[in-house]
Each structure stands twice: as C-alpha cells, then as structure tokens.
Short mmCIF file of C-alpha atoms in Angstrom, two decimals:
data_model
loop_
_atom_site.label_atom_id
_atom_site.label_comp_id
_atom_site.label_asym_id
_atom_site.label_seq_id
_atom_site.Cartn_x
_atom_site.Cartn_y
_atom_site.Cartn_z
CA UNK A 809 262.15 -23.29 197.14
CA UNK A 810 261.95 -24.05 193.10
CA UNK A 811 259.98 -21.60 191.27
CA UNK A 812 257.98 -24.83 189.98
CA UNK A 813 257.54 -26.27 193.27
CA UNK A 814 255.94 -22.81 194.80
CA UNK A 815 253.29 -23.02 191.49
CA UNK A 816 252.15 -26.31 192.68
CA UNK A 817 251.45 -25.09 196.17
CA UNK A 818 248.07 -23.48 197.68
CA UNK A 819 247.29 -20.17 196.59
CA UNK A 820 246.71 -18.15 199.52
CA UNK A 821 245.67 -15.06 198.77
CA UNK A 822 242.32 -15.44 199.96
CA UNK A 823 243.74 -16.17 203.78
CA UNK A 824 245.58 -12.83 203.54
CA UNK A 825 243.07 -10.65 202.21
CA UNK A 826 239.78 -11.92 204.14
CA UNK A 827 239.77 -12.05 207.89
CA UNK A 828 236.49 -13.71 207.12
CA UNK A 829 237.90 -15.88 205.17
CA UNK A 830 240.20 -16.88 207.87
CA UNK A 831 237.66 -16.93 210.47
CA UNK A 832 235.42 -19.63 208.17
CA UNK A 833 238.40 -21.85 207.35
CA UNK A 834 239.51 -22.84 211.04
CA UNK A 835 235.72 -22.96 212.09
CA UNK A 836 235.14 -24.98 209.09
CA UNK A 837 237.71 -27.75 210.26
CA UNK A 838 236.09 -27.88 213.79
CA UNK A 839 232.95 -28.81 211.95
CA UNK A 840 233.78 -31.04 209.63
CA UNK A 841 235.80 -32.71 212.55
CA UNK A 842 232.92 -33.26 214.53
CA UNK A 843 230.62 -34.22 211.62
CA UNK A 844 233.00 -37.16 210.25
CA UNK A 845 232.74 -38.69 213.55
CA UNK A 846 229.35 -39.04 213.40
CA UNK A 847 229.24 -39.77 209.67
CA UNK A 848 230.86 -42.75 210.55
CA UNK A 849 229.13 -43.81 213.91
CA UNK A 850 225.37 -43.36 212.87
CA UNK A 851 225.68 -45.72 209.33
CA UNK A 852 227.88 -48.05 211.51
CA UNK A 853 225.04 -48.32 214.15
CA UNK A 854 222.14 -48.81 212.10
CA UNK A 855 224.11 -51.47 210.29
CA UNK A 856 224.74 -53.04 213.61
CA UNK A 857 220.84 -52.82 214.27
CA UNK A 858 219.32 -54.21 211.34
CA UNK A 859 222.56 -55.92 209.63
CA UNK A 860 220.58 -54.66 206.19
CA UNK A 861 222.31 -52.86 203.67
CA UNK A 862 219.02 -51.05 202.38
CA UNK A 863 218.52 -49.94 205.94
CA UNK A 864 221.49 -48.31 205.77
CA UNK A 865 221.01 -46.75 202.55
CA UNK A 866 217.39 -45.37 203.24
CA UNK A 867 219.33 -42.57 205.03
CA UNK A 868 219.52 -40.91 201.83
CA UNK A 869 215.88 -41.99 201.19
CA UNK A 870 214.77 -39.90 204.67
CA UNK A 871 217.19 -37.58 204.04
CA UNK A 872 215.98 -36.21 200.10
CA UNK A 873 213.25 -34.19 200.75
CA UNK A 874 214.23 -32.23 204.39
CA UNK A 875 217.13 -31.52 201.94
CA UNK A 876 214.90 -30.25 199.04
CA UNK A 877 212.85 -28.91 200.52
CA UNK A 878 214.88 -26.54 203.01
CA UNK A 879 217.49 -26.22 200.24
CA UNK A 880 215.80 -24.27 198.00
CA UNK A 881 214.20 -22.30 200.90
CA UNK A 882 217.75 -21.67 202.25
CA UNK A 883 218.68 -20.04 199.22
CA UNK A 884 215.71 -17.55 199.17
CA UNK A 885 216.44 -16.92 202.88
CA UNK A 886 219.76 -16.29 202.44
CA UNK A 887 219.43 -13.10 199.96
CA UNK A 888 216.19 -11.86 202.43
CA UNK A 889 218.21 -11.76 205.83
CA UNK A 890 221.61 -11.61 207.69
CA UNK A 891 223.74 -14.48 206.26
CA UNK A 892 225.84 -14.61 209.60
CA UNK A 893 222.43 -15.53 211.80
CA UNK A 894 221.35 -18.30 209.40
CA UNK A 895 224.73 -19.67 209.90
CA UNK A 896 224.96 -19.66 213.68
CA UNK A 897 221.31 -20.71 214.61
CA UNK A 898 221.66 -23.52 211.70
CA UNK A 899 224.76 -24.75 213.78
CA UNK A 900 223.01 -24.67 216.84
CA UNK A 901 220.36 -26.66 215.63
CA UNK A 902 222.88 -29.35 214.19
CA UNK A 903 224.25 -29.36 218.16
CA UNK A 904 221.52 -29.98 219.47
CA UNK A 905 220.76 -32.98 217.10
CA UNK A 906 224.62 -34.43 217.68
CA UNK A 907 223.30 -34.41 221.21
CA UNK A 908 220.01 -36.09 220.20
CA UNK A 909 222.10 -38.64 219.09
CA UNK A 910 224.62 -39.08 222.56
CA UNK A 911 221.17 -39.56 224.47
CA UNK A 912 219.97 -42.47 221.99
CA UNK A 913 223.43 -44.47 222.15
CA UNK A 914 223.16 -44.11 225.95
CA UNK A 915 220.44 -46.07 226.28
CA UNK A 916 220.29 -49.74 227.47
CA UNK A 917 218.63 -50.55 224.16
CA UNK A 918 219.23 -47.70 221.66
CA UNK A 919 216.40 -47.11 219.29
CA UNK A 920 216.05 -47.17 215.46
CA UNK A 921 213.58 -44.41 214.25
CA UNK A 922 215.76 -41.38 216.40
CA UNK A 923 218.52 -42.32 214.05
CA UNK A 924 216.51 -41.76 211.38
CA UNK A 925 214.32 -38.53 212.35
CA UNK A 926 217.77 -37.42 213.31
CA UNK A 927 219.35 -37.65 209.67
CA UNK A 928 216.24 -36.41 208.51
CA UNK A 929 216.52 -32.60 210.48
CA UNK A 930 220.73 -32.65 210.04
CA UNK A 931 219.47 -32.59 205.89
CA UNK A 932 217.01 -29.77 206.94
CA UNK A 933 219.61 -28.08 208.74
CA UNK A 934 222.43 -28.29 206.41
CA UNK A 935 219.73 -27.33 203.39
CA UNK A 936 219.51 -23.82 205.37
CA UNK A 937 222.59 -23.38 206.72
CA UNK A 938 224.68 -24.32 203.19
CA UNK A 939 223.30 -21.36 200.71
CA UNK A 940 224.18 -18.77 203.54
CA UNK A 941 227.46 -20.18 204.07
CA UNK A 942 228.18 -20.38 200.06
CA UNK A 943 226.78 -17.33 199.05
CA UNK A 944 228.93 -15.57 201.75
CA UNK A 945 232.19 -16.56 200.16
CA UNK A 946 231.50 -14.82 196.95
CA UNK A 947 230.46 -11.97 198.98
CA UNK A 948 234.02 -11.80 201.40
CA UNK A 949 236.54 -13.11 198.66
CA UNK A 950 237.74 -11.06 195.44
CA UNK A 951 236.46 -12.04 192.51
CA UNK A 952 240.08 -13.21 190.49
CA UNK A 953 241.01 -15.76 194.26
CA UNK A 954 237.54 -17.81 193.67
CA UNK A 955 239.41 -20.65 192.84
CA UNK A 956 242.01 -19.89 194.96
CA UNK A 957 239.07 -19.98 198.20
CA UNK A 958 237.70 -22.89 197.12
CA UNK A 959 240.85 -24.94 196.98
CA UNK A 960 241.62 -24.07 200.47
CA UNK A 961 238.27 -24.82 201.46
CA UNK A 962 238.09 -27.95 200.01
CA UNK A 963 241.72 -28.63 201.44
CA UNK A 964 240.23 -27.50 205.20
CA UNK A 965 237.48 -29.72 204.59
CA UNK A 966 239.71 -32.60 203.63
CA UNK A 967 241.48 -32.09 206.84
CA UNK A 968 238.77 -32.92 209.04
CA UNK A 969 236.88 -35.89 206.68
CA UNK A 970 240.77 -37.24 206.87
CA UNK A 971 241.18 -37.09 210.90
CA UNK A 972 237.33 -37.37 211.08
CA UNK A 973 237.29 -40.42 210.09
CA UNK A 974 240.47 -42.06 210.85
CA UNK A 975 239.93 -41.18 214.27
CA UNK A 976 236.03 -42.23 214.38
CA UNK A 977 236.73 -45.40 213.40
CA UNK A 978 239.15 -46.20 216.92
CA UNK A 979 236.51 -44.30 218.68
CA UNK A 980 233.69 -46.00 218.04
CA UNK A 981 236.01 -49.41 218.04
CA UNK A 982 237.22 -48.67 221.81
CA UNK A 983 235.09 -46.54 223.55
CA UNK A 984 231.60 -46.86 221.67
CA UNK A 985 229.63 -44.78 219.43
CA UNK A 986 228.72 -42.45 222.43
CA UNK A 987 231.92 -41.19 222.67
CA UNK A 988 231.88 -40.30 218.92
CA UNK A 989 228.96 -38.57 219.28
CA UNK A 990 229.82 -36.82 222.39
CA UNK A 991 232.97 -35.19 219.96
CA UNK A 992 230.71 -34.05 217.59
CA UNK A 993 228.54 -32.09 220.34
CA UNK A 994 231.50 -30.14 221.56
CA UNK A 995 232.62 -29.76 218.31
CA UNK A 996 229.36 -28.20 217.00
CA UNK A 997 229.48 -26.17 220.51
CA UNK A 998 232.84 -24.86 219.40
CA UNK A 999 232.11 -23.56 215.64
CA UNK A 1000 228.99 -21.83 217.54
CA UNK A 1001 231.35 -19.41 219.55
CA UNK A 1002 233.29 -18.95 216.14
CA UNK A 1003 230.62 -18.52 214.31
CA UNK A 1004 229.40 -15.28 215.96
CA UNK A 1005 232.44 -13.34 215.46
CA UNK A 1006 231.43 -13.28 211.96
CA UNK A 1007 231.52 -9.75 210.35
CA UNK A 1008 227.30 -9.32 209.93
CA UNK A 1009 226.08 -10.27 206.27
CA UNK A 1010 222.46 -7.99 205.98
CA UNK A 1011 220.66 -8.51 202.70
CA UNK A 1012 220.16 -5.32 201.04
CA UNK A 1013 217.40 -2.18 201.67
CA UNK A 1014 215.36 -3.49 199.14
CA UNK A 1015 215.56 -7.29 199.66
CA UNK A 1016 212.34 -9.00 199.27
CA UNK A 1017 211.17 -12.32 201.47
CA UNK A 1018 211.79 -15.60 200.41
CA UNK A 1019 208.87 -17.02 198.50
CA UNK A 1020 207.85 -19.11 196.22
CA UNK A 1021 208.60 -16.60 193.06
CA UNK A 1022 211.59 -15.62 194.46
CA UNK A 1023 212.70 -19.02 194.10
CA UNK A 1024 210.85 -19.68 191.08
CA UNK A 1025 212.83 -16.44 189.50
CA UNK A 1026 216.60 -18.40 190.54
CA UNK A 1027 215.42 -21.48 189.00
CA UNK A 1028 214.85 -19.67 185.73
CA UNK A 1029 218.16 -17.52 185.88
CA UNK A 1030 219.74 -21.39 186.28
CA UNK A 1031 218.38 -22.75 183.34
CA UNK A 1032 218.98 -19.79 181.46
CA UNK A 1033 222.90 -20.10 181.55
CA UNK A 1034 223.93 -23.58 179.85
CA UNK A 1035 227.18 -23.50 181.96
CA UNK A 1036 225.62 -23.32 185.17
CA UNK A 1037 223.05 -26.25 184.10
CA UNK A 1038 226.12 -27.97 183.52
CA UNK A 1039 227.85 -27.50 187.01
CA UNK A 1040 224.43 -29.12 188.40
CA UNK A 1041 223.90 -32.19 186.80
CA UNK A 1042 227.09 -33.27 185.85
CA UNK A 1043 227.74 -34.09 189.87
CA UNK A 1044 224.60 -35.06 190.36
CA UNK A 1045 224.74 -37.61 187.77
CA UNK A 1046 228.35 -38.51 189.46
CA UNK A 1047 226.83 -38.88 192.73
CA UNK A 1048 223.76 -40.51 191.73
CA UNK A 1049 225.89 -43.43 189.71
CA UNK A 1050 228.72 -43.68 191.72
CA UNK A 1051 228.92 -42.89 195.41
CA UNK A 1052 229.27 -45.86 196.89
CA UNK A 1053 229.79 -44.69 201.03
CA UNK A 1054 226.96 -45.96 202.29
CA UNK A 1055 227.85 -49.51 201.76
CA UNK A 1056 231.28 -49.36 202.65
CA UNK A 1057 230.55 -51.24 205.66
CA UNK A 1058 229.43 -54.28 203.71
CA UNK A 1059 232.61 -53.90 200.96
CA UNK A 1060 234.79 -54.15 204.22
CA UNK A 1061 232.98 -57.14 205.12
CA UNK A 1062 233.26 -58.74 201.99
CA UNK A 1063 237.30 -57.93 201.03
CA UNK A 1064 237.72 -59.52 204.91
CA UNK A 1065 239.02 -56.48 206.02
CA UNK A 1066 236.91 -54.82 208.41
CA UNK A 1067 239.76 -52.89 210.27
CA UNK A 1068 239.66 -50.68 206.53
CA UNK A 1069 236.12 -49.17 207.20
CA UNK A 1070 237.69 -46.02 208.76
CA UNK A 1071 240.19 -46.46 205.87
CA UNK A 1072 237.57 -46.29 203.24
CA UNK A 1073 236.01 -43.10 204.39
CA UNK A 1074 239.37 -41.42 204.79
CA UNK A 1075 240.90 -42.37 201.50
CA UNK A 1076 238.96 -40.11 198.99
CA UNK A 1077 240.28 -37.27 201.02
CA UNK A 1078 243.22 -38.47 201.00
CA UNK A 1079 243.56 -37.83 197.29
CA UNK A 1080 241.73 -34.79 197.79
CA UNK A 1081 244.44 -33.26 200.12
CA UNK A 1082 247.22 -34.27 197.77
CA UNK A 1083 245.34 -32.23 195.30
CA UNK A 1084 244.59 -29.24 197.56
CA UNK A 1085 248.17 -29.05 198.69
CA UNK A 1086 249.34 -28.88 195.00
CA UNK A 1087 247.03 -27.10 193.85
CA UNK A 1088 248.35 -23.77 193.17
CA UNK A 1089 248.27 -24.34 189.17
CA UNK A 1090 244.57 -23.60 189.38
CA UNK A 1091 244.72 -20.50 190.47
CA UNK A 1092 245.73 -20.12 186.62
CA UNK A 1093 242.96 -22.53 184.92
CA UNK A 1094 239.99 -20.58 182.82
CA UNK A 1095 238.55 -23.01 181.21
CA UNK A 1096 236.65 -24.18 184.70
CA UNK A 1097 233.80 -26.76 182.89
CA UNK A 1098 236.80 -28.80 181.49
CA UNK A 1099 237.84 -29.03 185.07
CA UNK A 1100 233.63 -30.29 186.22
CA UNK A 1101 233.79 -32.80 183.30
CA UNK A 1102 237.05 -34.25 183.64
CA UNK A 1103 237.27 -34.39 187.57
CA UNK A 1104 233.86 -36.10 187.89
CA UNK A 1105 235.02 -38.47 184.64
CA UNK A 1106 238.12 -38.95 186.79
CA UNK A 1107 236.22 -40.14 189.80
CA UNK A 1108 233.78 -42.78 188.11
CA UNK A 1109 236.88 -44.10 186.17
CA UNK A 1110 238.38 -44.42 190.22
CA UNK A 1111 235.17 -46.02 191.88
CA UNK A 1112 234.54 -48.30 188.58
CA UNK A 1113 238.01 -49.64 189.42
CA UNK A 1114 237.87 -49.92 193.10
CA UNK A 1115 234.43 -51.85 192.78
CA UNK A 1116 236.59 -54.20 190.14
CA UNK A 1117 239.84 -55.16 192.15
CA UNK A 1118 239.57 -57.76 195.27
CA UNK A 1119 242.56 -56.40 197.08
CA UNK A 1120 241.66 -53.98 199.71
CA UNK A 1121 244.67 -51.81 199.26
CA UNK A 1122 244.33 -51.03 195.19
CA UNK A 1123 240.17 -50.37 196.62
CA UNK A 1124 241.99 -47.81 198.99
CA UNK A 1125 244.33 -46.20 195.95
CA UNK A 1126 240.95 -46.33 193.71
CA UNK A 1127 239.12 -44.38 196.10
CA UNK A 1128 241.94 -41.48 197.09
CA UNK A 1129 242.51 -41.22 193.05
CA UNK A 1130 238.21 -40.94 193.20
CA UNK A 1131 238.55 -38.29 195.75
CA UNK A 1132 241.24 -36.36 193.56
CA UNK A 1133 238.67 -36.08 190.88
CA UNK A 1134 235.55 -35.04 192.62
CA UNK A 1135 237.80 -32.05 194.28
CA UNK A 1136 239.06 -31.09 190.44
CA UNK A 1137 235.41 -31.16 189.47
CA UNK A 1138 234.40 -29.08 192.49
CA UNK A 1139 236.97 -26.61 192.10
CA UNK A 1140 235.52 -25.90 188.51
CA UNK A 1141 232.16 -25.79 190.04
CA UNK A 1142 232.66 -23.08 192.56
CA UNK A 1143 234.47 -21.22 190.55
CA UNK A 1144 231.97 -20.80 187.56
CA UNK A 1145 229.22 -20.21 190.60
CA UNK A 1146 230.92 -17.65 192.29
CA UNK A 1147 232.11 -15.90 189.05
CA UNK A 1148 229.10 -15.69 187.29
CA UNK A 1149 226.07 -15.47 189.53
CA UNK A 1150 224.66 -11.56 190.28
CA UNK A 1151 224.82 -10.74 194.11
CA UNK A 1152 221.05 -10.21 193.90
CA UNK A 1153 220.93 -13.81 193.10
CA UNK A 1154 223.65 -16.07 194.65
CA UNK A 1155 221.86 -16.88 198.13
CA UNK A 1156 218.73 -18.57 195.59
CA UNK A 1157 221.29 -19.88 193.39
CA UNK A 1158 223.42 -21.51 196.22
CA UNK A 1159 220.29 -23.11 197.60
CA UNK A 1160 220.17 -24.83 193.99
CA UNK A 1161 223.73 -25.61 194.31
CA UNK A 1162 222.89 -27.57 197.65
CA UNK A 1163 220.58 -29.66 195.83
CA UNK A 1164 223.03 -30.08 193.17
CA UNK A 1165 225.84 -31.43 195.16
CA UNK A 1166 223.61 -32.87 197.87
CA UNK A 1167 220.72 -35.03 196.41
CA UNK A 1168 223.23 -36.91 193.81
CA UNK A 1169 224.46 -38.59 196.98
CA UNK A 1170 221.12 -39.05 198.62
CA UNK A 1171 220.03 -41.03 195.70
CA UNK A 1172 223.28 -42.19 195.03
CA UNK A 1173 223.06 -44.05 199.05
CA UNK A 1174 219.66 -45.37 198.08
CA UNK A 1175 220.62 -46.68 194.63
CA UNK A 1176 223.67 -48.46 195.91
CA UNK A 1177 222.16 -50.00 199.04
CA UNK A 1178 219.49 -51.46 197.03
CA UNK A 1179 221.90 -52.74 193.97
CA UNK A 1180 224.00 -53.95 196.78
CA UNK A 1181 221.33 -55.93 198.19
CA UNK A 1182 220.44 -57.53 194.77
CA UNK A 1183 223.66 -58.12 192.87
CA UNK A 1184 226.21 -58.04 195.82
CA UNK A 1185 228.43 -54.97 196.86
CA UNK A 1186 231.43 -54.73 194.15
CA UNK A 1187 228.73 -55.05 191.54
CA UNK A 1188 226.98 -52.16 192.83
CA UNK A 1189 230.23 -50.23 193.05
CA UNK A 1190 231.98 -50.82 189.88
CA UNK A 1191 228.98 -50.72 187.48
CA UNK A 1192 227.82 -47.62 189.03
CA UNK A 1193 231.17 -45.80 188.00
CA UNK A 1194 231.18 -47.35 184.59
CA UNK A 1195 227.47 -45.26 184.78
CA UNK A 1196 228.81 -42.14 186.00
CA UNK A 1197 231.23 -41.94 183.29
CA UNK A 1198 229.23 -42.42 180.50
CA UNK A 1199 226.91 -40.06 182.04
CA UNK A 1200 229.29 -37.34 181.87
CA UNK A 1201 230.46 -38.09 178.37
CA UNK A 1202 226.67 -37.66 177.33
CA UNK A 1203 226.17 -34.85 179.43
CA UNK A 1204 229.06 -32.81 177.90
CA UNK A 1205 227.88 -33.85 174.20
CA UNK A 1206 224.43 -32.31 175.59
CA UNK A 1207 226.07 -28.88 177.07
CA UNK A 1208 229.11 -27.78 175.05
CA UNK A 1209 228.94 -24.49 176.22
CA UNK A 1210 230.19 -26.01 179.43
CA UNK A 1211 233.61 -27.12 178.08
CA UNK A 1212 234.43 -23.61 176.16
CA UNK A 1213 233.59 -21.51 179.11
CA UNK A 1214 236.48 -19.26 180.11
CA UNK A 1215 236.67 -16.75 182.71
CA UNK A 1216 238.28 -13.90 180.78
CA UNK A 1217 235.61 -13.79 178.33
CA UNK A 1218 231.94 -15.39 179.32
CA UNK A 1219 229.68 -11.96 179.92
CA UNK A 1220 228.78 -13.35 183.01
CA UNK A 1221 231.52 -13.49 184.57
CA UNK A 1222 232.67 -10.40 183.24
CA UNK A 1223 229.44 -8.37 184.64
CA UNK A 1224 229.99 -10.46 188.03
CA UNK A 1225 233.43 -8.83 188.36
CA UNK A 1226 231.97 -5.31 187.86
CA UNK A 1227 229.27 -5.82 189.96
CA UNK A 1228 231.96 -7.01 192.88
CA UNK A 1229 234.31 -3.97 191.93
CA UNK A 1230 231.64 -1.48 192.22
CA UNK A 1231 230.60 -3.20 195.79
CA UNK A 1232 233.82 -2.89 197.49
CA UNK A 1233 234.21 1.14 195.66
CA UNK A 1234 231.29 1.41 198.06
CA UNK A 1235 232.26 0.03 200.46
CA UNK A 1236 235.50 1.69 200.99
CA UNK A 1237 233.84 4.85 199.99
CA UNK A 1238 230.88 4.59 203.07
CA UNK A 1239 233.89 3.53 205.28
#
C-alpha cells in the first residue's frame, strides 16, 4: 500500500490503545442501528396519520425542551456520579420507549399523542445519557488521538445511519412499522449487555451534586473561551437554517420518487463514510475551527443545492456532499472540546455540547415543516442553506479567535494535555 494512500486512511490508534474505546465503538453501531430504524418509521407514521408536514415537524417542537432541559442536567450529573451507570440506565430507558412504540403500531388503530410523548422522553433520555457518553471519551482516549476517536466514531455512527436507514425503509415497506420497531427493541436490549462491561467511570472524592450553580459555573467557563462559543453556535446556526430531514417525506413526494425516502436519509452518511474512511489526514490538522467553519459552510452550500435541482439523483449527491461537511465540521468540534475543556468540567460542558448539536435540529425540524407548509418543500430546503451559509460567514467575522485556534499553542489545550498526563502518571502509579 502507497505511503499516500495509508495517510488518507482512518487513524486507529485510539482502537489499539483503549479497550474502552473498542468496547463503545461496536456498541455504538448496535445503537445507532436500532435508532435509524425508528428514525425513519415514527416521522413516516405520523405523516401517514395526519398527511401534515407541520405535524411532522412539531417533533422537534415536543422534543426542545425534554432536551434542554435534561441536557444541561446531564452534564452536571455526569461530573457528580459514575459515567458508566448514567449510560446503561439511560439505554434502558430508551428500550423501554422503542417498546412503547411496538405496542402503539400493534394496535388496530394506532394512536397519535404516544408518538409524540414518546419523542418527547427519547430527547430526555438522550439529554442524560449524551454528556456521560461524551465526557467519557476524553476521559479513556489520549489527548494527541482526539481527532483520531472522533473520526472513527463518526465513521461507526455512519455505519449504522447508512444500514439504518437503507434497511428501515424495506422494513417498514414490507413488513410494517412494527417490525422496525421491534429491531430497535432488541437492538437497545443488546447495547444494554455491552454497556455494562464498561470499565466504571466514578466522579472524583470531592465531586459536588449537580445543581443549578454547578451548571451555572459551565455556562460561564463556555462563554469565557471565544473558541468554544464558536463550536456551539456555528452548528446550531447550521442546523437551525438548514436541516431539512423532517420533510424528506414530502421532497420524495414532490420529485415523484417516493422509493428515495430511505435514500434521502442514507445519503448524508454516505458522504460522511467516504470522509471517515479517508480521513487519516486529520489526524494532522491544528487549526480545528477552520475545520467547524468550513465543514458546516460546506454543508449549507450542499442542502442549498439539493433544495435547487429537480432531479432526485443530483438531490441524493447534494445531500452525501452535505453529510461530508457536517462530519468535517464535527471533527473540528470534538476535537477543540475534548482538547481544551478541564476534567473538572467536561461532563457540564458536554451537557452544553448536547444542546449545541441537538436543539439546531429541533428548531431546524420545526422551521422547515412550517416553511414547507407555506412556500412548498424545495423552497424551504434551498433557502434555508443559502441561510446557513451566510450565517457562518457572519459568525466567523463575529469570533475570529475561532479560525486561528491551533492545538500546539492555545493555553487551553496545552493545560488540558497536562492535566490528562498527570491523570494517567496516577493512574499507573496507584496501579
């Protein structure tokens, strides 16, 4: 194999050294797996329900505040107790709504408001479970293979939202939406059992409980740092302007191509796995922010153009070239997060992260189900990318201290690397 060729590929350094690591990754793909399915199935069925595309979209309406709300508590919770039990009973509770959600379709008339109540406590859920799970990866990966663990994270992810999809969309086709939703319980079951063979993650001796100043105290270490203010509202102005999912049942409708649906949920991580499988050259990036701006730039540019053409196949290249950007953005994102943020800190901070990367598309469903339903569907997708990337360009102009950050010499980062040299010196040392 070319030396050139071997540069482009994953990094994986951060498989080797981190059984952890390992253990996350393949319980990770069982997850999103089972999650895809039903990401497809429940907007499918309340389409089929009401045939409204604000209907659809007020997912992200019921959605917001579970996720707010239980975001930033997640974060505070997640520097107070054992990471590893936040993670498992979090999953549990996501099972157990998967199955709330078999029991519903079974019926001889399924119901409305369950489908909604039940997107309302997965949001919950995933706003506790996602600071634990975050904040743990900084904790069980060095601090030089950050980027390195997110790109294969982001590539494990891509591997289920790929088959997750793909696969949904037959499901629910030829055997129902029960039987989509009847994967995603087993699948939840699964990453359970996994999930407990997790090396324990105790806060430390002097932890204090999650409260309202502890999360008060994050917030203010967050807009402290410039950088890290960038990493948040960049994507959620990207998500807010320009994610377009939601409606992608309608945009099928309308190219006369509703065998694409499954398509159009697969193809941004489509592009996303082309990036994560050549994405060993980031392993060598330090400029990170240039990587935020110009990924989520990247991705408006993509949806603005898939909203534009008429031809369902260019809408599918738009898309995968949209999901190549938003996982360059991300990768800059985790990296500056898990690089700069103290220990004593990164469980409240990660809750803020949730919010960061989780509301944009909340809104972002609400705001283009309801431009949907008044100017039509491409409207709603192409102007809201042309939005997204002028929202960057401002942002950037705003932030500049964003685009110069660089790993080797931002204080930050430096005193994060100490901090995580000094842990594992006592570690080995107590061992």
């Amino acid at each position: 194999m070319s030396t050139k060729l071997s540069a482009l590929l994953p990094d994986l350094a951060p498989w080797r050294s981190s059984s952890d690591f390992r253990l996350l990754w393949v319980q990770g793909i069982v997850t999103y797996f089972g999650s895809a399915m039903a990401m497809i199935a429940l907007p499918l069925q309340i389409k089929e329900l009401t045939g409204s595309p604000l209907a659809v979209g007020a997912m992200g309406a019921v959605e917001l505040v579970p996720l707010v709300v239980f975001g930033l508590y997640g974060g505070a919770l997640a520097d107070a107790v054992d990471r590893r039990k936040v993670i498992v009973w979090t999953e549990a509770g996501l099972g157990l709504l998967a199955l709330l959600l078999l029991l519903n379709s079974l019926l001889p008339d399924p119901m409305l408001w369950p489908l909604y109540v039940v997107a309302a406590g997965v949001s919950a859920l995933a706003g506790l479970q996602r600071p634990a799970l975050d904040s743990l990866l900084a904790r069980i990966v060095p601090h030089d293979q950050q980027t390195a663990a997110a790109a294969l994270n982001s590539l494990r992810w891509q591997i289920g939202s790929i088959a997750g999809p793909a696969l949904a969309g037959l499901v629910v086709a030829y055997a129902g939406q029960a039987s989509a939703y009847g994967v995603t319980v087993v699948c939840f079951a699964v990453s359970v059992l996994m999930c407990r063979r997790l090396t324990p993650a105790p806060a430390a001796h002097d932890a204090e409980k999650p409260s309202l100043r502890g999360i008060a105290e994050g917030a203010r270490y967050a807009w402290s740092r410039p950088v890290l203010l960038g990493t948040y509202v960049i994507d959620l102005a990207a998500m807010f302007f320009a994610f377009p999912n939601t409606i992608f049942p309608f945009l099928a409708d309308e190219l006369g191509a509703d065998w694409s649906l499954g398509l159009m949920y697969a193809a941004g991580s489509v592009g996303s796995l082309v990036l994560g499988l050549t994405s060993g050259w980031t392993s060598k990036v330090r400029r990170h922010g240039l990587l935020v701006a110009g990924g989520a730039a990247g991705w408006g540019l993509a949806i603005a153009a898939a909203g534009w053409f008429g031809n369902v196949w260019l809408v599918l290249l738009c898309l995968a070239f949209a999901g190549a950007g938003d996982m360059l953005s991300g990768l800059g994102r985790a990296t500056i997060w898990n690089q700069t943020i103290p220990e004593e800190l990164r469980g409240r901070l990660a809750g803020i992260e949730v919010l960061s990367y989780s509301v944009g598309p909340q809104l972002g469903q609400v705001r283009a189900g309801a431009m949907a339903g008044w100017t039509g569907t491409r409207t709603a997708v192409w102007t809201g990318g042309v939005a997204c990337v002028a929202s960057v360009g401002l942002l950037c102009l705003a932030l500049p201290k964003l685009l110069s950050y660089d790993s080797e010499t931002d204080e930050d980062s430096l005193r994060r690397r100490a901090q995580q040299e000094a842990t594992l010196r006592e570690t080995a040392e107590a061992a």
